[in-house]
Coordinates of C-alpha atoms in Angstrom, one line a residue:
M1 CA 2.7 13.2 -25.9
A2 CA 5.7 12.5 -23.6
V3 CA 9.0 14.0 -24.4
Q4 CA 12.4 12.4 -23.8
V5 CA 14.6 13.9 -21.2
T6 CA 17.1 16.5 -22.3
E7 CA 20.0 18.1 -20.5
S8 CA 17.8 21.1 -19.4
A9 CA 16.1 21.2 -16.0
P10 CA 12.7 19.6 -15.7
A11 CA 9.7 21.9 -16.0
V12 CA 8.5 21.1 -12.5
S13 CA 10.4 20.8 -9.2
L14 CA 9.7 17.6 -7.3
G15 CA 12.7 17.4 -5.0
P16 CA 15.2 14.7 -5.9
A17 CA 13.0 13.4 -8.8
V18 CA 14.7 14.1 -12.1
A19 CA 12.9 12.0 -14.7
L20 CA 10.5 9.1 -15.4
S21 CA 12.2 5.9 -16.3
C22 CA 10.7 2.9 -18.1
R23 CA 10.9 -0.3 -16.0
E24 CA 11.3 -2.4 -19.1
C25 CA 13.6 -0.6 -21.6
G26 CA 15.1 2.1 -19.4
Q27 CA 14.1 5.0 -21.7
R28 CA 13.8 8.3 -19.8
F29 CA 11.1 11.0 -20.1
S30 CA 10.7 14.4 -18.5
L31 CA 8.6 14.6 -15.4
G32 CA 4.9 14.8 -16.3
P33 CA 1.5 13.2 -16.0
I34 CA 2.3 10.1 -18.0
F35 CA 2.5 6.4 -16.9
A36 CA 3.5 4.4 -20.0
C37 CA 6.7 4.3 -22.0
Q38 CA 6.3 5.8 -25.5
E39 CA 8.8 3.4 -26.9
C40 CA 7.7 0.0 -25.5
F41 CA 4.5 0.8 -23.5
G42 CA 6.2 -0.4 -20.3
P43 CA 5.3 1.1 -16.9
L44 CA 7.2 4.3 -15.8
E45 CA 8.6 5.0 -12.4
V46 CA 10.4 7.9 -10.8
A47 CA 14.1 8.2 -11.2
Y48 CA 16.1 10.2 -8.6
E49 CA 19.3 12.0 -7.8
L50 CA 19.3 10.9 -4.2
P51 CA 21.3 12.8 -1.5
G52 CA 24.9 11.7 -1.1
G53 CA 27.3 12.3 1.8
D54 CA 27.5 11.0 5.3
P55 CA 24.7 8.5 6.0
E56 CA 24.7 9.4 9.7
E57 CA 24.0 13.0 8.8
L58 CA 21.1 12.0 6.6
K59 CA 19.7 9.8 9.5
K60 CA 19.9 12.8 11.8
R61 CA 18.1 14.9 9.3
I62 CA 15.4 12.4 8.9
E63 CA 15.0 11.8 12.6
A64 CA 14.7 15.6 13.2
G65 CA 11.8 15.8 10.7
P66 CA 8.1 15.7 11.3
A67 CA 6.4 12.5 12.6
N68 CA 4.9 11.7 9.2
I69 CA 6.1 10.7 5.7
W70 CA 7.5 14.2 5.1
R71 CA 10.5 13.3 7.3
Y72 CA 11.6 11.3 4.2
A73 CA 11.0 14.2 1.8
P74 CA 14.7 14.1 0.6
L75 CA 13.9 10.6 -0.8
L76 CA 10.5 11.4 -2.4
P77 CA 9.2 13.2 -5.5
V78 CA 7.9 16.2 -3.5
P79 CA 9.0 19.8 -3.2
A80 CA 11.3 20.7 -0.3
D81 CA 8.5 22.8 1.4
V82 CA 5.9 20.0 1.2
A83 CA 5.5 19.9 5.0
D84 CA 4.2 23.5 5.0
K85 CA 1.4 22.8 2.5
P86 CA -2.2 21.7 3.4
N87 CA -2.0 17.9 3.4
L88 CA -3.3 15.1 5.5
N89 CA 0.3 14.3 6.7
P90 CA 0.0 10.5 6.9
G91 CA 2.6 8.0 8.0
F92 CA 4.9 7.1 10.9
T93 CA 2.3 4.6 12.1
K94 CA 3.0 2.1 14.8
L95 CA 5.2 -0.9 14.4
V96 CA 3.7 -3.2 17.0
K97 CA 5.9 -5.9 18.6
A98 CA 3.4 -8.8 18.4
D99 CA 4.7 -11.2 21.1
R100 CA 1.3 -12.8 21.8
L101 CA 0.6 -13.4 18.1
A102 CA 4.1 -14.7 17.8
A103 CA 3.5 -17.2 20.5
E104 CA 0.3 -18.4 18.7
L105 CA 2.2 -18.8 15.4
G106 CA 5.3 -20.3 16.9
V107 CA 7.5 -17.3 15.9
T108 CA 10.7 -17.0 18.0
G109 CA 12.7 -14.5 16.1
G110 CA 10.5 -11.4 16.6
L111 CA 7.2 -10.7 15.0
Y112 CA 6.0 -7.2 14.2
V113 CA 2.8 -5.8 12.8
K114 CA 3.1 -2.6 10.8
D115 CA -0.3 -1.2 11.6
D116 CA -1.3 1.4 8.9
S117 CA -4.9 1.6 10.2
G118 CA -3.6 4.7 12.2
N119 CA -3.5 6.9 9.0
P120 CA -6.0 9.8 8.6
T121 CA -8.6 7.8 6.6
H122 CA -7.5 4.5 8.3
S123 CA -5.6 2.8 5.5
F124 CA -2.1 2.9 3.8
K125 CA -3.7 4.6 0.8
D126 CA -3.2 8.0 2.5
R127 CA 0.5 7.6 1.9
V128 CA 0.3 7.2 -1.8
V129 CA -2.4 9.8 -2.3
A130 CA -0.3 12.4 -0.4
I131 CA 2.5 12.0 -2.9
A132 CA 0.0 12.1 -5.8
V133 CA -1.5 15.4 -4.5
E134 CA 1.9 17.1 -4.8
A135 CA 2.3 15.8 -8.4
A136 CA -1.3 17.0 -9.1
R137 CA -0.4 20.5 -7.8
A138 CA 2.8 20.6 -9.8
F139 CA 1.1 19.7 -13.1
G140 CA -1.8 22.1 -12.5
F141 CA -4.7 19.6 -12.1
T142 CA -7.8 20.9 -10.5
T143 CA -9.7 17.6 -9.9
L144 CA -8.3 14.5 -8.2
S145 CA -9.7 11.2 -9.3
C146 CA -9.1 7.4 -9.1
S147 CA -10.5 4.0 -9.6
S148 CA -10.8 2.3 -6.3
T149 CA -11.7 -0.9 -4.4
G150 CA -12.7 1.4 -1.5
N151 CA -9.8 2.6 0.6
L152 CA -8.3 4.7 -2.1
A153 CA -11.7 6.5 -2.8
G154 CA -11.8 7.7 0.8
A155 CA -8.2 8.7 0.8
V156 CA -8.6 10.7 -2.4
G157 CA -11.8 12.4 -1.2
A158 CA -10.2 13.5 2.1
A159 CA -6.9 14.6 0.6
A160 CA -8.5 16.6 -2.2
R161 CA -10.7 18.5 0.3
R162 CA -7.7 19.3 2.5
A163 CA -5.6 20.4 -0.6
G164 CA -8.5 22.6 -1.9
L165 CA -9.0 20.4 -5.0
K166 CA -12.2 18.9 -6.5
S167 CA -12.6 15.2 -6.5
C168 CA -14.5 12.6 -8.5
V169 CA -13.8 8.9 -7.6
F170 CA -15.1 5.7 -9.2
I171 CA -15.8 2.4 -7.3
P172 CA -17.4 -1.0 -8.0
H173 CA -21.2 -0.9 -7.2
D174 CA -21.0 -3.6 -4.5
L175 CA -18.4 -2.2 -2.1
E176 CA -18.6 -2.6 1.7
P177 CA -21.0 0.1 3.1
G178 CA -18.4 1.5 5.4
K179 CA -16.1 2.3 2.6
V180 CA -18.9 3.8 0.5
V181 CA -19.8 6.2 3.4
M182 CA -16.2 7.1 3.9
A183 CA -15.7 7.9 0.3
A184 CA -18.9 10.0 0.1
V185 CA -18.7 12.0 3.3
Y186 CA -16.1 14.4 2.1
G187 CA -18.5 16.0 -0.4
G188 CA -16.8 15.1 -3.7
D189 CA -18.5 13.1 -6.4
L190 CA -18.6 9.4 -5.9
V191 CA -19.6 7.3 -8.9
A192 CA -20.5 3.6 -8.6
I193 CA -19.8 1.5 -11.7
E194 CA -21.7 -1.7 -12.5
G195 CA -18.9 -4.2 -12.5
N196 CA -15.8 -5.2 -10.7
Y197 CA -12.6 -3.1 -10.1
D198 CA -11.1 -4.1 -13.5
D199 CA -14.2 -2.7 -15.2
V200 CA -13.9 0.5 -13.2
N201 CA -10.2 0.8 -14.1
R202 CA -10.9 0.4 -17.8
F203 CA -13.6 3.1 -17.6
C204 CA -11.1 5.5 -16.0
S205 CA -8.5 4.8 -18.7
E206 CA -11.1 5.8 -21.3
L207 CA -12.1 9.0 -19.4
I208 CA -8.4 10.1 -19.3
G209 CA -8.4 10.3 -23.1
D210 CA -11.7 12.1 -23.3
P211 CA -12.3 15.9 -23.0
L212 CA -14.5 15.2 -20.0
G213 CA -11.2 14.3 -18.2
E214 CA -9.4 17.5 -19.0
G215 CA -7.6 18.9 -15.9
W216 CA -8.1 15.6 -14.0
G217 CA -5.3 13.9 -12.1
F218 CA -6.1 10.2 -11.8
V219 CA -3.8 9.2 -8.9
N220 CA -3.5 5.5 -10.0
V221 CA -3.4 6.1 -13.7
N222 CA -1.7 9.3 -15.1
L223 CA -0.2 10.1 -11.7
R224 CA 0.7 6.5 -11.0
P225 CA 4.5 6.8 -11.1
Y226 CA 4.4 9.4 -8.3
Y227 CA 1.5 7.8 -6.4
G228 CA 3.3 4.5 -6.2
E229 CA 6.3 6.1 -4.5
G230 CA 4.3 6.7 -1.4
S231 CA 4.5 3.0 -0.5
K232 CA 8.3 3.3 -0.2
T233 CA 7.7 5.2 3.1
L234 CA 6.5 1.9 4.6
A235 CA 9.9 0.5 4.0
Y236 CA 11.6 3.6 5.4
E237 CA 9.5 3.6 8.5
I238 CA 9.9 -0.1 9.3
C239 CA 13.7 0.0 9.0
E240 CA 13.9 3.2 11.1
Q241 CA 11.6 1.8 13.7
L242 CA 13.7 -1.4 13.9
G243 CA 16.7 0.8 14.7
W244 CA 17.8 1.3 11.1
Q245 CA 17.9 -2.4 10.3
L246 CA 16.4 -4.4 7.6
P247 CA 13.8 -7.0 8.7
D248 CA 14.6 -10.6 7.6
Q249 CA 11.1 -11.3 6.2
L250 CA 8.1 -9.2 5.2
V251 CA 4.6 -10.4 4.4
I252 CA 2.8 -7.9 2.2
P253 CA -0.8 -8.0 0.7
I254 CA -1.1 -8.0 -3.1
A255 CA -3.8 -6.0 -4.9
S256 CA -2.2 -4.4 -7.9
G257 CA 1.2 -5.4 -6.5
S258 CA 2.5 -1.9 -6.5
Q259 CA 2.9 -1.7 -2.7
L260 CA 5.1 -4.8 -2.6
T261 CA 7.3 -3.6 -5.5
K262 CA 7.7 -0.2 -4.0
I263 CA 8.6 -1.5 -0.6
D264 CA 11.3 -3.5 -2.2
K265 CA 12.5 -0.4 -4.0
G266 CA 12.6 1.5 -0.7
L267 CA 14.7 -1.2 1.0
K268 CA 17.2 -1.1 -1.9
E269 CA 17.4 2.7 -1.7
L270 CA 18.1 2.5 2.0
I271 CA 20.9 0.0 1.3
A272 CA 22.4 2.2 -1.5
L273 CA 22.4 5.3 0.8
G274 CA 24.1 3.4 3.6
L275 CA 21.3 4.0 6.0
V276 CA 21.0 0.3 6.7
E277 CA 23.4 -2.6 6.6
D278 CA 23.1 -4.7 3.4
K279 CA 21.9 -8.2 4.2
P280 CA 19.5 -10.7 2.6
Y281 CA 15.8 -10.2 3.1
K282 CA 12.8 -12.2 1.9
I283 CA 9.5 -10.7 0.6
F284 CA 6.3 -12.8 0.7
G285 CA 3.1 -11.8 -1.1
A286 CA -0.3 -12.5 0.3
Q287 CA -3.6 -12.9 -1.6
A288 CA -7.1 -14.2 -1.0
E289 CA -7.8 -17.5 -2.7
G290 CA -10.8 -15.9 -4.4
C291 CA -8.5 -13.5 -6.2
S292 CA -5.1 -15.1 -6.4
P293 CA -3.7 -14.6 -9.9
V294 CA -0.2 -13.9 -8.7
S295 CA -0.2 -16.8 -6.2
V296 CA -1.4 -19.2 -8.9
A297 CA 1.4 -18.0 -11.3
F298 CA 4.1 -18.2 -8.6
K299 CA 3.1 -21.8 -7.7
A300 CA 3.0 -22.8 -11.3
G301 CA 6.4 -21.3 -12.0
H302 CA 5.0 -18.9 -14.6
E303 CA 6.5 -15.4 -15.4
V304 CA 3.1 -14.0 -16.5
V305 CA -0.1 -13.6 -14.5
K306 CA -3.4 -14.9 -15.9
P307 CA -6.3 -12.6 -15.0
Q308 CA -9.1 -13.9 -12.7
K309 CA -12.6 -12.8 -11.9
P310 CA -12.5 -11.9 -8.2
N311 CA -14.8 -13.6 -5.7
T312 CA -13.6 -12.9 -2.1
I313 CA -14.5 -11.0 1.0
A314 CA -11.1 -9.2 0.7
K315 CA -12.5 -6.6 -1.7
S316 CA -9.6 -4.2 -1.2
L317 CA -7.4 -6.9 -2.8
A318 CA -9.9 -7.9 -5.4
I319 CA -7.9 -6.9 -8.5
G320 CA -8.1 -9.8 -11.0
N321 CA -5.6 -8.3 -13.4
P322 CA -2.8 -6.8 -11.2
A323 CA -0.6 -4.4 -13.2
D324 CA 2.5 -5.2 -11.1
G325 CA 1.9 -8.9 -10.9
P326 CA 5.0 -10.0 -13.0
Y327 CA 7.3 -7.7 -11.0
V328 CA 5.9 -9.2 -7.8
L329 CA 6.9 -12.7 -9.1
D330 CA 10.4 -11.4 -9.8
I331 CA 10.8 -9.9 -6.4
A332 CA 9.5 -13.0 -4.5
R333 CA 11.8 -15.3 -6.5
R334 CA 14.9 -12.9 -6.3
T335 CA 14.6 -12.5 -2.5
G336 CA 13.8 -16.2 -1.8
G337 CA 10.3 -15.4 -0.7
A338 CA 7.0 -16.8 -2.0
V339 CA 3.4 -15.8 -2.9
E340 CA 0.6 -17.6 -1.1
D341 CA -3.2 -17.4 -0.6
V342 CA -5.8 -18.2 2.0
T343 CA -9.6 -18.9 1.9
D344 CA -12.2 -16.5 3.1
P345 CA -12.8 -18.5 6.3
Q346 CA -9.1 -18.4 7.0
I347 CA -9.1 -14.7 6.5
V348 CA -11.9 -14.3 9.1
D349 CA -10.0 -16.6 11.6
A350 CA -6.9 -14.5 11.1
I351 CA -8.7 -11.2 11.7
K352 CA -10.0 -12.6 15.0
L353 CA -6.6 -14.0 15.9
L354 CA -4.9 -10.6 15.5
A355 CA -7.7 -8.9 17.4
R356 CA -7.6 -11.5 20.3
T357 CA -3.8 -11.5 20.6
E358 CA -2.7 -7.9 19.9
G359 CA -5.8 -5.7 20.1
I360 CA -5.6 -4.8 16.4
F361 CA -8.8 -5.0 14.4
A362 CA -7.7 -5.4 10.8
E363 CA -9.8 -5.2 7.7
T364 CA -9.9 -8.2 5.5
A365 CA -6.6 -7.4 3.8
G366 CA -4.9 -7.6 7.2
G367 CA -6.6 -11.0 7.7
V368 CA -5.0 -12.1 4.4
T369 CA -1.5 -11.2 5.5
V370 CA -1.8 -12.8 9.0
G371 CA -3.5 -15.8 7.5
V372 CA -0.8 -16.2 4.9
T373 CA 1.9 -15.8 7.5
R374 CA 0.4 -18.7 9.5
K375 CA 0.1 -20.8 6.4
L376 CA 3.7 -20.1 5.4
I377 CA 5.0 -21.1 8.8
E378 CA 2.9 -24.3 8.9
N379 CA 4.2 -25.2 5.5
G380 CA 7.8 -24.6 6.5
I381 CA 8.3 -21.8 4.0
L382 CA 8.6 -18.8 6.4
D383 CA 11.4 -19.2 9.0
P384 CA 9.9 -18.5 12.5
S385 CA 13.4 -17.9 13.9
L386 CA 13.9 -14.7 11.9
T387 CA 12.6 -11.2 12.4
T388 CA 9.3 -10.9 10.5
V389 CA 7.1 -7.9 9.7
V390 CA 3.5 -8.4 8.7
L391 CA 1.5 -5.5 7.2
N392 CA -2.0 -4.5 8.3
T393 CA -3.1 -1.9 5.7
G394 CA -6.5 -0.9 7.0
D395 CA -9.1 -0.7 9.8
G396 CA -11.5 -3.5 10.5
L397 CA -14.3 -1.0 11.0
K398 CA -14.4 -0.7 7.2
T399 CA -15.2 -4.4 6.6
L400 CA -17.6 -5.2 9.5
D401 CA -19.7 -7.5 7.3
A402 CA -16.8 -9.9 7.1
V403 CA -16.8 -10.8 10.8
A404 CA -19.6 -12.1 13.0
A405 CA -19.3 -10.8 16.6
G406 CA -21.6 -9.6 19.3
P407 CA -22.4 -9.5 23.0
S408 CA -21.2 -12.4 25.2
A409 CA -24.6 -12.2 26.9
T410 CA -27.7 -10.0 27.2
I411 CA -28.8 -9.6 30.8
R412 CA -31.1 -7.6 33.1
P413 CA -29.3 -4.8 34.9
N414 CA -28.6 -6.6 38.2
L415 CA -25.8 -8.7 39.8
D416 CA -27.9 -11.8 40.0
A417 CA -28.4 -11.8 36.3
F418 CA -24.7 -11.3 35.7
R419 CA -23.8 -14.2 38.0
A420 CA -26.4 -16.4 36.3
A421 CA -24.7 -15.6 32.9
G422 CA -21.6 -17.3 34.2
L423 CA -19.3 -14.5 33.2
A424 CA -18.0 -13.4 36.6
G425 CA -14.4 -14.5 37.4

């Protein structure tokens, strides 16, 4: 059972992290593998004593760090020597200035794609898992586990092997083949559950309370407060890559909603530390129409999210009962943003648009963010004159079934055949 924080030092050392704090009632608990408040059952998140002093000195310290998320170690729940430990070292992925995509969409204020397909297992999940691994080590876990829509399973399998831990991950039975292979290739146990992601997640919650789960760290359940902090590094990187400036607008995909909420948290931390100038920014959430519970709630003016049964090609976003849905609604409304959704055909069109204009092959979640960006501009909701950052969270090679593409022509190996195909010039 969780214990409330006392004046004594925490039992583990996770850098500037000092406690877990309930997002609902504010009650604090000692650092440990817990995720729900013992008072009100609200979600817990990491509370910090962040570094003070001269912001310019902190900037120099960050900029002198490694070209991965550990450059931000002073702002994360990790030990000071984290960069010296076996880890996949994700992060510091490209922020692509997308001028040709901007021209297609009518954006004049500067459009950027934060392309997280460059991470070790080709999705943003490497960021969150890297933080969870350090928490697992601190709490003495020997097996790393998760419930996953695909990308997380691969990230956990790879990170566990690199860290010398066992792994056992759980996925829905009907995932894209590319994601299944990537989750299985690292040699850990991969278990397919008959059902959707919400069924998988419920099973994992039961396993945590059973002796079978003894010594297991579930990155997105009992390690969730730490795991979620990895998404803050997207906010840190975007602002640093923009010259230590806040973007005016961000378009972020929604699965559980944790990524969006933690990016907002990261932006607020940068403001509080004086690393960026405080100014308004808008956050927009993006969903697929076939799994759009947060978008539906936003448009209806609701404060709660009604679960849906997912039915979309964007399987990495197919969480019908998103844990952070209500907090996403709060952030979108507080910042003056919105939550929108697009159909599966619009997702495919957006994947092709991004590939054709910027040479970035996004998985279906990236098609969702680009498609929603286009829809928001067309509807006059997103301001094309402002600096906008769109997230691509994974590699299109993982979702090949979603896009039909092939040779322009099949010819005999001679010049006459090539001329006859009408491709020359």
